[in-house]
Amino acid sequence: MLDAALSTASVIFPGEPVLRMPAAVDRAGIRGEPPVAAVVRVRIDPSRPATVDVVVQGAGAEARLDGLRYGEFDSDLFTVGRHSVGGWTYEIVRRPVETADLTGQAGQSVAVVGDRSLARLITSAMPGTHVMVSEDDRLPSVDHLVYAPVPGRPAASRLLSLLRAVPGGTTLWCVTRGLSALETASLRGISRVAASEQPESWGGLVDLVDDDAASLARWLGSGSREPVVSVEDGVVSAQRLVPLATEPGVFRCRPDGTYLITGGLGALGLQVAEHLAQRGARRIILLGRKDLGPRERWDGDERAEAVRALEAAGVTVVVVAADIADATAVTAALDGLDLPPIRGVVHAAGTVDSTLLHDLDDETLRAVMRPKLSGALVLDELFPPGSLDFLVFFSSIGQWLGLPGQGAYAAANAALDALAHRRRDAGGTETVSIAWTSWRGLGMSTSAAATDLELAARGTGDIDASRAFRLLDQILAAPDSVPPVVGVVRILHGHQGHRPAVLADLPQDEPGDIEEKPEWDSLSGPELTGFLQSAVQDRVAAVLGGAPGGVALTRPLAEAGVDSLLATVLRLELEKVVRVALPATLLWNHPTIADITRYLAGLVSSGLGRQG
């Protein structure tokens, strides 16, 4: 009888040399016995499909299994079916958006930071406007501060510093010209989050494709809340999500290939591994920064148990410890494995940091960008376009929805999407970046409840893992038939609140019985302030579970027990009152009921709240 604990094995494929690979240790649950060195030779005869001859040699003995027939996995772990999932998947398209004319623009002041040539363009397009160039960090108080990144310099880092330092009453813009697609994409990700976190000071990002200064000038004075637009041939366009038509299909992995998952030992990576195994993968590499350690120490480790479950079902699982962003380390680790060629890759590595933009520093930005984008660039180098059956980047819908606290994550994922476009342009039709909504109970977010609230406030929701994998199958059944970026999100029916501009082209239910005007519409002065103060007190009491008036007007709400999650709840409730999106930094900049009341009164009096 052959010991189940084989230390090494080799496989012979028709026309290929002997390939050596790790075999499953402890697959039969054997404990305390030393592994047996053995060689397993598998010979495949093309004339006998699904039949092999197996010779096992080791410990002075030989065993032969002739005519061994194999088939699909049939355990409860592996269930394959054909699924069609309507809705949920979306593609990104461009739509023209209206701009204002130049009436009333004379007399404004504009300061340009970065590329000086943009100042000349704006001067020529906005007669009567005072345009200056600012070089130091003491930014002038002007109507518009325009940051024009210089190619080759750290654009994202400079934008973050400007977001922290923009003077009150000044609108900050970012105008990109001549940057790489990856650089521009990262700035776009930050822009969408800035529109949520700092709506009073953030104007948006304008990708000026052909130096159309007149259209740029119109946009600067348009008062639009579009976070990202492109200007080309006199047309200003913005991105929109539209339904993606996908056909049901069956996705299968090759039984003679190997499949690589980055972030493989994370909760999401392990679920992906199980799913690929369900779809026929026999060999899976789980790549992460750390391995599982010696097998004798696996007991009690949920990750190890997941690996054992895959091995028990007949999958060869190889855990590789390497930094995905280190091309040398990853190359050496993969080259040291004697496995069949890698046929598919899922890039699920990443880290999330919920730091708001006003606190986001370069170190944190790099820490989030490294596994996502730098890791993807390593994969791009190792697996050129067209060399795989599929290369899937796990991106996030949060960048499109402008979820607060996802500035660094949005920058990384937006660049990931741009890389997918670049590979497609180079012939890599197997590449797709999937911008997932939140996976219920999974993923890397440490503030899932706050994320769910932010999603719901935008009329969207999370997704369960089973549906997510059905959608993944649908996409991978024919990756070249879908666009390079696919958004996956659940659109909530009956939503009556604020929707991001990117969702503007999606059908929306009838609003139902909503007052044409808010209660405070006819109020002003002390009456308006009194109404808003009562509204704030009521909602503070609701989130804290106390009585209205239980918190002093000048007491910081953080001291009263309003944590980050309750702050999100309070902000979203107040948005319903004023009918306009409020900054995620509301309680940071306005920590007391009195401060919030004054801010809301000023917002409503300025007319922003009356647009709702």
XYZ file of C-alpha atoms in Angstrom:
612
model
C 0.000 0.000 0.000
C 1.374 3.390 -0.998
C 1.853 6.028 1.670
C -0.301 9.104 1.014
C 2.439 11.456 2.184
C 4.586 11.778 -0.941
C 7.260 14.443 -0.824
C 7.794 14.881 -4.575
C 6.201 13.689 -7.753
C 6.747 14.012 -11.472
C 4.375 13.890 -14.405
C 5.093 13.050 -18.026
C 2.888 14.738 -20.617
C 2.925 13.744 -24.286
C 5.779 15.483 -26.059
C 7.057 17.151 -22.875
C 9.957 16.323 -20.548
C 9.411 15.022 -17.059
C 7.977 17.773 -14.855
C 8.439 17.639 -11.090
C 5.940 19.116 -8.684
C 5.083 19.052 -4.986
C 2.566 16.391 -4.123
C -0.024 16.675 -1.374
C 1.350 15.922 2.057
C -1.026 14.644 4.746
C -3.734 14.376 2.091
C -5.100 11.289 3.820
C -4.773 12.809 7.244
C -1.634 10.845 8.197
C 0.266 12.366 11.100
C 3.768 11.807 12.481
C 5.112 9.599 9.660
C 8.029 10.786 7.517
C 7.252 11.522 3.888
C 8.195 8.879 1.331
C 10.316 9.986 -1.619
C 8.634 8.707 -4.746
C 8.319 9.358 -8.447
C 4.905 9.211 -10.093
C 4.981 8.782 -13.873
C 1.750 9.437 -15.717
C 1.598 8.434 -19.397
C -1.202 9.747 -21.575
C -2.169 7.908 -24.739
C -3.985 10.271 -27.174
C -5.821 7.288 -28.618
C -7.496 6.633 -25.249
C -9.155 9.868 -24.096
C -9.467 10.404 -20.335
C -7.287 7.307 -19.668
C -3.777 7.178 -18.222
C -1.166 4.641 -17.128
C 0.449 5.408 -13.760
C 3.748 4.057 -12.447
C 4.803 4.855 -8.872
C 8.386 4.083 -7.867
C 9.830 4.571 -4.404
C 11.181 2.888 -1.265
C 12.457 -0.053 -3.324
C 9.014 -0.858 -4.689
C 7.038 -0.184 -7.838
C 3.308 -0.046 -8.406
C 1.522 0.145 -11.771
C -1.988 1.297 -12.564
C -2.763 0.642 -16.236
C -5.818 2.036 -17.974
C -6.767 4.359 -15.103
C -9.753 6.422 -16.186
C -10.259 9.936 -14.850
C -13.125 12.400 -15.061
C -14.472 15.665 -13.677
C -14.492 16.352 -9.945
C -17.751 15.110 -8.504
C -17.526 15.992 -4.808
C -19.908 18.413 -3.123
C -17.194 21.033 -3.307
C -17.353 21.127 -7.090
C -20.612 21.981 -8.808
C -20.536 23.303 -12.360
C -23.476 24.851 -14.135
C -24.479 27.320 -16.784
C -25.613 30.606 -15.304
C -27.102 33.784 -16.678
C -27.155 36.802 -14.412
C -29.230 39.700 -15.656
C -28.137 43.213 -14.737
C -25.296 43.726 -12.277
C -22.616 44.154 -14.975
C -21.868 47.517 -16.578
C -19.416 49.098 -18.964
C -17.992 52.605 -19.018
C -18.934 54.913 -21.893
C -18.418 58.608 -22.601
C -21.306 61.013 -22.874
C -21.185 64.696 -23.890
C -22.077 67.096 -21.089
C -23.234 70.678 -21.358
C -20.976 73.599 -20.477
C -21.756 77.197 -19.685
C -20.739 80.114 -21.906
C -18.169 82.726 -20.933
C -20.755 85.274 -19.780
C -19.754 86.702 -16.414
C -16.298 85.148 -16.400
C -14.413 88.440 -16.713
C -12.870 89.647 -13.488
C -12.197 86.200 -12.050
C -8.779 85.214 -10.768
C -6.959 82.008 -11.674
C -3.663 80.681 -10.352
C -1.822 77.887 -12.147
C 0.446 75.467 -10.299
C 2.805 73.256 -12.292
C 2.874 73.530 -16.085
C 3.266 77.264 -16.818
C 2.118 76.885 -20.433
C -1.419 76.275 -19.225
C -1.505 79.818 -17.801
C -0.960 81.209 -21.290
C -3.767 79.066 -22.685
C -6.208 80.195 -19.998
C -5.213 83.851 -20.454
C -5.974 83.656 -24.174
C -9.311 81.940 -23.591
C -10.595 84.066 -20.689
C -10.152 87.758 -21.553
C -10.374 90.007 -18.520
C -9.448 87.201 -16.138
C -6.425 87.714 -13.927
C -4.180 84.651 -14.431
C -1.031 84.096 -12.387
C 1.511 81.337 -11.843
C 2.072 80.071 -8.310
C 5.237 78.180 -7.440
C 5.433 78.058 -3.647
C 3.290 76.259 -1.104
C 1.702 79.508 0.110
C -1.194 79.337 -2.274
C -2.959 82.555 -3.232
C -6.635 83.154 -2.482
C -8.131 83.102 -5.978
C -11.381 81.976 -7.553
C -9.765 78.989 -9.276
C -6.530 77.194 -8.464
C -5.536 74.988 -11.393
C -2.963 72.234 -10.919
C -1.351 71.211 -14.206
C 0.922 68.207 -13.493
C 4.271 68.094 -15.271
C 4.967 64.695 -16.913
C 7.565 62.661 -15.065
C 6.951 64.233 -11.665
C 4.928 62.720 -8.769
C 1.525 64.093 -9.780
C -0.648 62.245 -7.241
C 1.543 63.322 -4.334
C 1.398 66.981 -5.372
C -2.377 66.844 -5.837
C -2.802 65.478 -2.318
C -0.707 68.309 -0.889
C -2.846 70.867 -2.727
C -6.043 69.264 -1.442
C -4.721 69.745 2.076
C -3.673 73.349 1.506
C -6.317 74.880 -0.797
C -7.491 78.209 0.708
C -11.110 78.678 1.714
C -13.263 80.106 -1.056
C -10.958 78.747 -3.761
C -11.963 75.976 -6.151
C -9.169 73.501 -6.926
C -8.930 71.880 -10.353
C -6.570 69.374 -11.917
C -5.891 69.685 -15.654
C -3.947 66.828 -17.226
C -1.977 67.118 -20.465
C 0.719 64.759 -21.685
C 0.644 62.391 -18.723
C 0.779 58.629 -19.133
C -2.513 56.787 -19.020
C -1.614 55.273 -15.658
C -0.740 58.674 -14.137
C -3.916 60.280 -15.435
C -6.004 57.350 -14.196
C -4.626 57.604 -10.651
C -5.513 61.301 -10.562
C -9.003 60.483 -11.798
C -9.483 58.056 -8.941
C -8.453 60.696 -6.421
C -10.691 63.269 -8.110
C -13.836 61.182 -7.719
C -13.194 60.710 -4.016
C -12.280 64.392 -3.576
C -15.685 65.306 -5.007
C -17.272 63.398 -2.110
C -14.884 64.394 0.648
C -14.253 68.041 -0.225
C -17.152 69.243 -2.412
C -16.785 72.884 -1.332
C -13.210 73.181 -2.594
C -12.887 70.552 -5.332
C -13.833 71.500 -8.883
C -12.795 68.362 -10.733
C -10.266 66.881 -13.133
C -10.186 68.000 -16.756
C -8.254 65.844 -19.207
C -7.335 68.382 -21.868
C -6.638 66.181 -24.853
C -5.913 68.805 -27.515
C -5.223 72.125 -25.732
C -8.800 73.315 -26.286
C -8.479 76.282 -23.965
C -11.883 77.752 -24.839
C -13.711 74.608 -23.722
C -11.542 74.453 -20.604
C -12.451 78.054 -19.775
C -16.154 77.334 -20.191
C -15.853 74.340 -17.900
C -14.035 76.237 -15.157
C -16.977 78.616 -14.959
C -19.758 76.082 -15.478
C -20.374 75.265 -11.821
C -20.729 71.594 -12.773
C -20.230 68.889 -10.164
C -18.800 66.333 -12.613
C -15.661 65.004 -10.897
C -13.889 64.003 -14.134
C -14.317 65.221 -17.715
C -12.363 65.036 -20.957
C -12.094 67.861 -23.490
C -11.421 66.994 -27.110
C -12.414 68.658 -30.393
C -14.559 71.173 -28.541
C -16.611 68.474 -26.818
C -16.656 68.004 -23.054
C -17.538 64.433 -22.094
C -17.914 62.490 -18.863
C -17.974 58.795 -18.074
C -21.181 56.894 -17.436
C -22.065 53.338 -16.440
C -24.429 51.584 -18.847
C -25.729 47.993 -18.728
C -23.459 45.402 -20.288
C -25.099 42.670 -22.308
C -23.417 39.334 -21.583
C -24.423 35.884 -22.727
C -24.616 32.866 -20.401
C -21.743 30.479 -20.863
C -19.652 27.819 -19.199
C -16.160 28.735 -18.104
C -13.636 25.908 -17.661
C -10.007 25.791 -16.651
C -7.600 23.556 -18.531
C -6.806 20.346 -16.648
C -3.227 20.448 -17.987
C -2.518 24.036 -16.914
C -1.557 25.921 -13.771
C -3.428 28.902 -12.343
C -1.931 31.734 -10.310
C -3.796 33.792 -7.695
C -2.105 36.798 -6.100
C -3.279 37.607 -2.619
C -3.923 33.897 -2.655
C -4.037 33.333 1.104
C -6.506 36.137 1.739
C -10.167 35.341 2.313
C -11.029 36.432 -1.220
C -8.050 34.686 -2.805
C -8.922 31.369 -1.206
C -12.506 31.617 -2.429
C -11.202 32.317 -5.919
C -8.978 29.240 -5.635
C -11.926 27.082 -4.675
C -13.922 28.467 -7.579
C -11.187 27.825 -10.132
C -10.907 24.297 -8.790
C -14.650 23.902 -9.294
C -14.085 24.932 -12.877
C -11.440 22.272 -13.486
C -8.138 23.727 -12.287
C -5.872 20.880 -11.089
C -2.883 23.008 -10.102
C -3.159 26.320 -8.271
C -0.414 28.653 -7.062
C -1.369 30.850 -4.118
C 1.042 33.781 -4.027
C 1.266 36.037 -0.998
C 3.797 37.852 1.130
C 3.891 34.996 3.672
C 3.474 31.258 3.432
C 1.658 28.866 5.766
C 4.753 27.543 7.495
C 5.462 23.845 8.191
C 2.494 21.533 7.777
C 2.847 20.214 11.288
C 1.792 23.678 12.477
C -1.230 24.017 10.225
C -3.818 22.867 12.755
C -6.160 25.658 13.697
C -5.230 27.838 10.710
C -8.348 28.482 8.606
C -6.226 29.216 5.542
C -4.452 25.875 5.886
C -7.779 24.094 6.230
C -8.930 25.692 2.983
C -5.781 24.441 1.268
C -6.301 20.954 2.690
C -9.879 20.934 1.395
C -8.620 21.691 -2.098
C -5.956 18.988 -1.854
C -8.481 16.457 -0.612
C -10.498 17.163 -3.754
C -7.494 16.341 -5.929
C -5.948 19.772 -6.514
C -2.207 20.356 -6.276
C -1.836 23.578 -4.279
C 1.485 25.411 -4.128
C 1.872 28.285 -1.672
C 4.524 30.786 -2.750
C 5.808 33.537 -0.446
C 6.892 36.589 -2.441
C 6.139 40.284 -2.696
C 4.038 40.581 -5.857
C 5.520 44.040 -6.488
C 9.077 42.625 -6.518
C 9.623 41.373 -10.064
C 12.908 39.618 -9.214
C 11.437 37.748 -6.239
C 8.287 36.702 -8.101
C 10.232 35.549 -11.158
C 12.621 33.497 -9.038
C 9.777 31.945 -7.050
C 7.796 30.923 -10.125
C 10.846 29.720 -12.044
C 11.649 27.417 -9.132
C 8.395 25.509 -9.575
C 8.238 22.485 -11.846
C 4.659 22.899 -12.964
C 2.831 22.973 -16.269
C 2.566 26.422 -17.892
C 0.476 29.076 -16.150
C -2.706 29.518 -18.190
C -4.646 32.010 -16.099
C -3.998 34.662 -13.449
C -6.309 36.402 -10.985
C -4.711 39.475 -9.417
C -6.550 39.775 -6.090
C -3.666 41.221 -4.055
C -4.253 44.557 -2.420
C -4.601 46.528 0.759
C -7.167 49.089 1.858
C -6.553 52.196 3.915
C -9.533 54.354 4.885
C -7.558 57.562 5.466
C -9.403 60.654 4.237
C -7.649 62.805 1.665
C -6.804 65.620 4.057
C -4.681 63.128 6.057
C -3.466 60.928 3.202
C 0.325 61.077 2.960
C 2.773 59.776 0.371
C 3.765 56.738 2.423
C 0.171 55.555 2.749
C -0.485 56.193 -0.936
C 2.560 54.122 -1.911
C 1.595 51.317 0.481
C -1.806 50.982 -1.200
C -0.545 51.471 -4.760
C 2.280 48.923 -4.422
C 0.412 45.591 -4.322
C -2.335 46.737 -6.697
C -0.554 48.637 -9.449
C 3.109 47.678 -8.990
C 2.020 44.051 -8.639
C -0.052 44.293 -11.811
C 2.911 45.768 -13.681
C 5.014 42.775 -12.615
C 2.320 40.455 -13.999
C 2.203 42.550 -17.160
C 5.934 41.963 -17.592
C 5.841 38.247 -16.793
C 2.798 37.509 -18.947
C 2.799 39.665 -22.098
C -0.536 40.382 -23.805
C -1.842 37.270 -25.513
C 0.187 34.769 -23.457
C -2.649 33.656 -21.135
C -6.191 32.346 -21.359
C -7.232 35.046 -18.917
C -5.730 37.761 -16.738
C -8.249 39.207 -14.291
C -7.557 42.315 -12.230
C -9.762 42.692 -9.163
C -10.605 46.387 -9.107
C -13.324 48.277 -7.200
C -16.499 50.195 -8.037
C -15.710 52.506 -5.117
C -13.588 54.733 -7.354
C -16.521 55.331 -9.722
C -18.919 56.062 -6.874
C -16.448 58.297 -5.033
C -16.677 56.457 -1.721
C -15.116 58.556 1.064
C -11.946 57.169 2.609
C -10.960 55.349 -0.581
C -8.657 57.985 -2.078
C -5.537 55.801 -2.210
C -7.546 52.703 -3.141
C -9.337 54.610 -5.910
C -6.015 55.834 -7.321
C -4.654 52.273 -7.402
C -7.751 50.715 -8.940
C -8.179 53.435 -11.551
C -4.596 52.801 -12.673
C -5.338 49.065 -12.708
C -8.219 49.716 -15.097
C -5.941 51.816 -17.304
C -3.437 48.952 -17.451
C -6.214 46.633 -18.642
C -6.956 49.111 -21.439
C -3.259 49.277 -22.339
C -2.994 45.499 -22.580
C -6.119 45.322 -24.728
C -4.651 47.922 -27.068
C -1.536 45.713 -27.321
C -3.599 42.681 -28.294
C -4.228 41.220 -24.837
C -7.886 40.364 -25.340
C -7.669 37.987 -22.381
C -7.274 40.898 -19.947
C -10.205 42.300 -17.992
C -10.366 44.517 -14.925
C -13.504 43.900 -12.858
C -14.594 46.829 -10.715
C -16.444 44.911 -8.004
C -18.894 46.306 -5.539
C -18.418 45.168 -1.929
C -18.460 41.383 -1.461
C -20.771 40.570 1.414
C -18.717 39.208 4.305
C -15.486 39.169 2.283
C -12.847 41.534 1.021
C -10.318 43.721 2.746
C -12.399 46.592 4.111
C -12.171 47.111 7.852
C -15.235 49.346 7.830
C -17.750 47.210 5.965
C -20.732 48.775 7.742
C -19.683 52.289 6.707
C -19.073 51.075 3.161
C -22.553 49.556 3.017
C -24.029 52.864 4.204
C -22.119 54.820 1.578
C -23.184 52.391 -1.143
C -26.828 52.601 -0.089
C -26.684 56.410 0.014
C -25.762 56.278 -3.691
C -28.540 53.856 -4.584
C -26.237 50.842 -4.814
C -25.539 47.723 -2.772
C -23.153 44.857 -2.164
C -23.109 41.396 -3.725
C -22.945 37.883 -2.330
C -20.043 35.640 -3.277
C -22.118 33.045 -5.144
C -23.544 35.642 -7.514
C -20.130 37.279 -7.891
C -18.626 34.005 -9.051
C -21.472 33.408 -11.494
C -20.715 36.816 -12.956
C -17.015 35.970 -13.062
C -17.846 32.812 -15.026
C -19.988 34.852 -17.373
C -17.126 37.252 -18.043
C -14.430 34.581 -18.368
C -16.507 32.403 -20.666
C -15.404 34.820 -23.413
C -13.204 37.589 -21.981
C -12.463 39.043 -25.400
C -16.186 39.742 -25.926
C -16.424 42.093 -22.938
C -14.777 45.528 -22.563
C -11.440 45.821 -20.757
C -13.196 47.212 -17.674
C -16.433 45.741 -16.328
C -18.276 47.294 -13.406
C -20.219 44.991 -11.080
C -22.701 46.664 -8.741
C -26.224 46.145 -7.448
C -28.530 49.059 -8.265
C -31.143 49.562 -5.535
C -34.730 50.112 -6.595
C -36.783 52.911 -5.122
C -33.725 54.987 -4.158
C -34.699 58.627 -3.730
C -31.444 60.186 -2.597
C -28.267 61.441 -4.201
C -26.852 59.460 -7.136
C -23.329 59.977 -8.446
C -23.040 61.460 -11.924
C -21.592 58.207 -13.252
C -25.017 56.566 -12.682
C -26.962 59.314 -14.457
C -27.735 57.204 -17.537
C -29.171 54.271 -15.584
C -32.965 54.096 -15.274
C -34.341 55.285 -11.973
C -37.679 54.469 -10.359
C -40.328 57.135 -10.050
C -39.584 59.226 -6.955
C -42.995 58.692 -5.380
C -44.545 61.057 -2.876
C -41.748 63.547 -2.217
C -42.407 67.136 -1.288
C -41.702 69.467 -4.190
C -39.892 71.800 -1.808
C -38.132 71.075 1.496
C -39.609 72.350 4.731
C -36.986 75.053 5.085
C -37.374 76.432 1.544
C -39.220 79.592 2.606
C -37.145 80.169 5.754
C -34.230 82.539 6.207
C -32.230 84.187 8.952
C -32.919 83.047 12.533
C -35.884 80.907 11.448
C -33.726 78.904 9.054
C -30.978 78.533 11.663
C -33.487 77.371 14.275
C -35.001 74.812 11.922
C -31.619 73.390 10.957
C -30.412 73.288 14.562
C -33.474 71.256 15.560
C -32.929 68.947 12.588
C -29.306 68.364 13.590
C -30.234 67.782 17.238
C -32.932 65.284 16.269
C -30.558 63.268 14.124
C -27.752 63.371 16.675
C -30.220 62.010 19.229
C -31.286 59.300 16.793
C -27.757 58.031 16.132
C -26.848 58.144 19.844
C -30.141 56.713 21.057
C -30.869 59.659 23.361
C -33.315 62.514 23.630
C -33.123 65.613 21.391
C -31.175 68.292 23.205
C -29.242 65.729 25.204
C -25.943 66.894 23.726
C -24.789 70.460 24.341
C -24.593 72.617 21.225
C -20.895 73.312 21.709
C -19.770 69.867 22.832
C -17.694 67.937 20.255
C -19.816 65.058 19.035
C -16.813 62.717 19.219
C -16.806 63.250 22.984
C -20.529 62.450 23.061
C -19.918 59.042 21.478
C -20.209 59.693 17.735
C -17.572 57.402 16.209
C -16.629 57.151 12.532
C -19.547 54.863 11.688
C -22.116 57.025 13.490
C -20.579 60.088 11.845
C -21.315 58.500 8.480
C -24.894 57.744 9.527
C -25.377 61.310 10.767
C -23.938 62.845 7.604
C -26.153 60.752 5.344
C -29.231 61.650 7.395
C -28.397 65.345 7.144
C -28.021 64.994 3.386
C -31.705 64.086 3.309
C -32.484 67.356 5.084
C -30.517 69.718 2.855
C -30.839 67.527 -0.269
C -27.237 67.885 -1.329
C -24.166 65.691 -0.838
C -22.189 66.715 2.236
C -18.424 66.301 2.634
C -17.146 63.187 4.369
C -15.115 65.563 6.562
C -18.291 67.199 7.924
C -17.641 66.303 11.572
C -13.915 66.839 11.191
C -14.357 70.453 10.128
C -17.586 71.069 12.084
C -17.336 69.010 15.286
C -20.318 70.376 17.262
C -24.033 70.763 16.673
C -23.576 74.531 16.576
C -20.776 74.231 14.001
C -22.818 71.888 11.814
C -25.836 74.182 12.016
C -23.830 77.213 10.901
C -22.313 75.229 8.036
C -25.681 73.922 6.830
C -27.253 77.383 7.108
C -24.491 78.837 4.965
C -24.834 76.003 2.479
C -28.591 76.455 2.156
C -28.365 80.246 2.008
C -25.838 80.031 -0.827
C -28.398 78.163 -2.902
C -26.624 74.791 -3.072
C -29.166 73.083 -0.871
C -32.046 74.562 -2.851
C -30.885 72.720 -5.965
C -31.971 69.394 -4.515
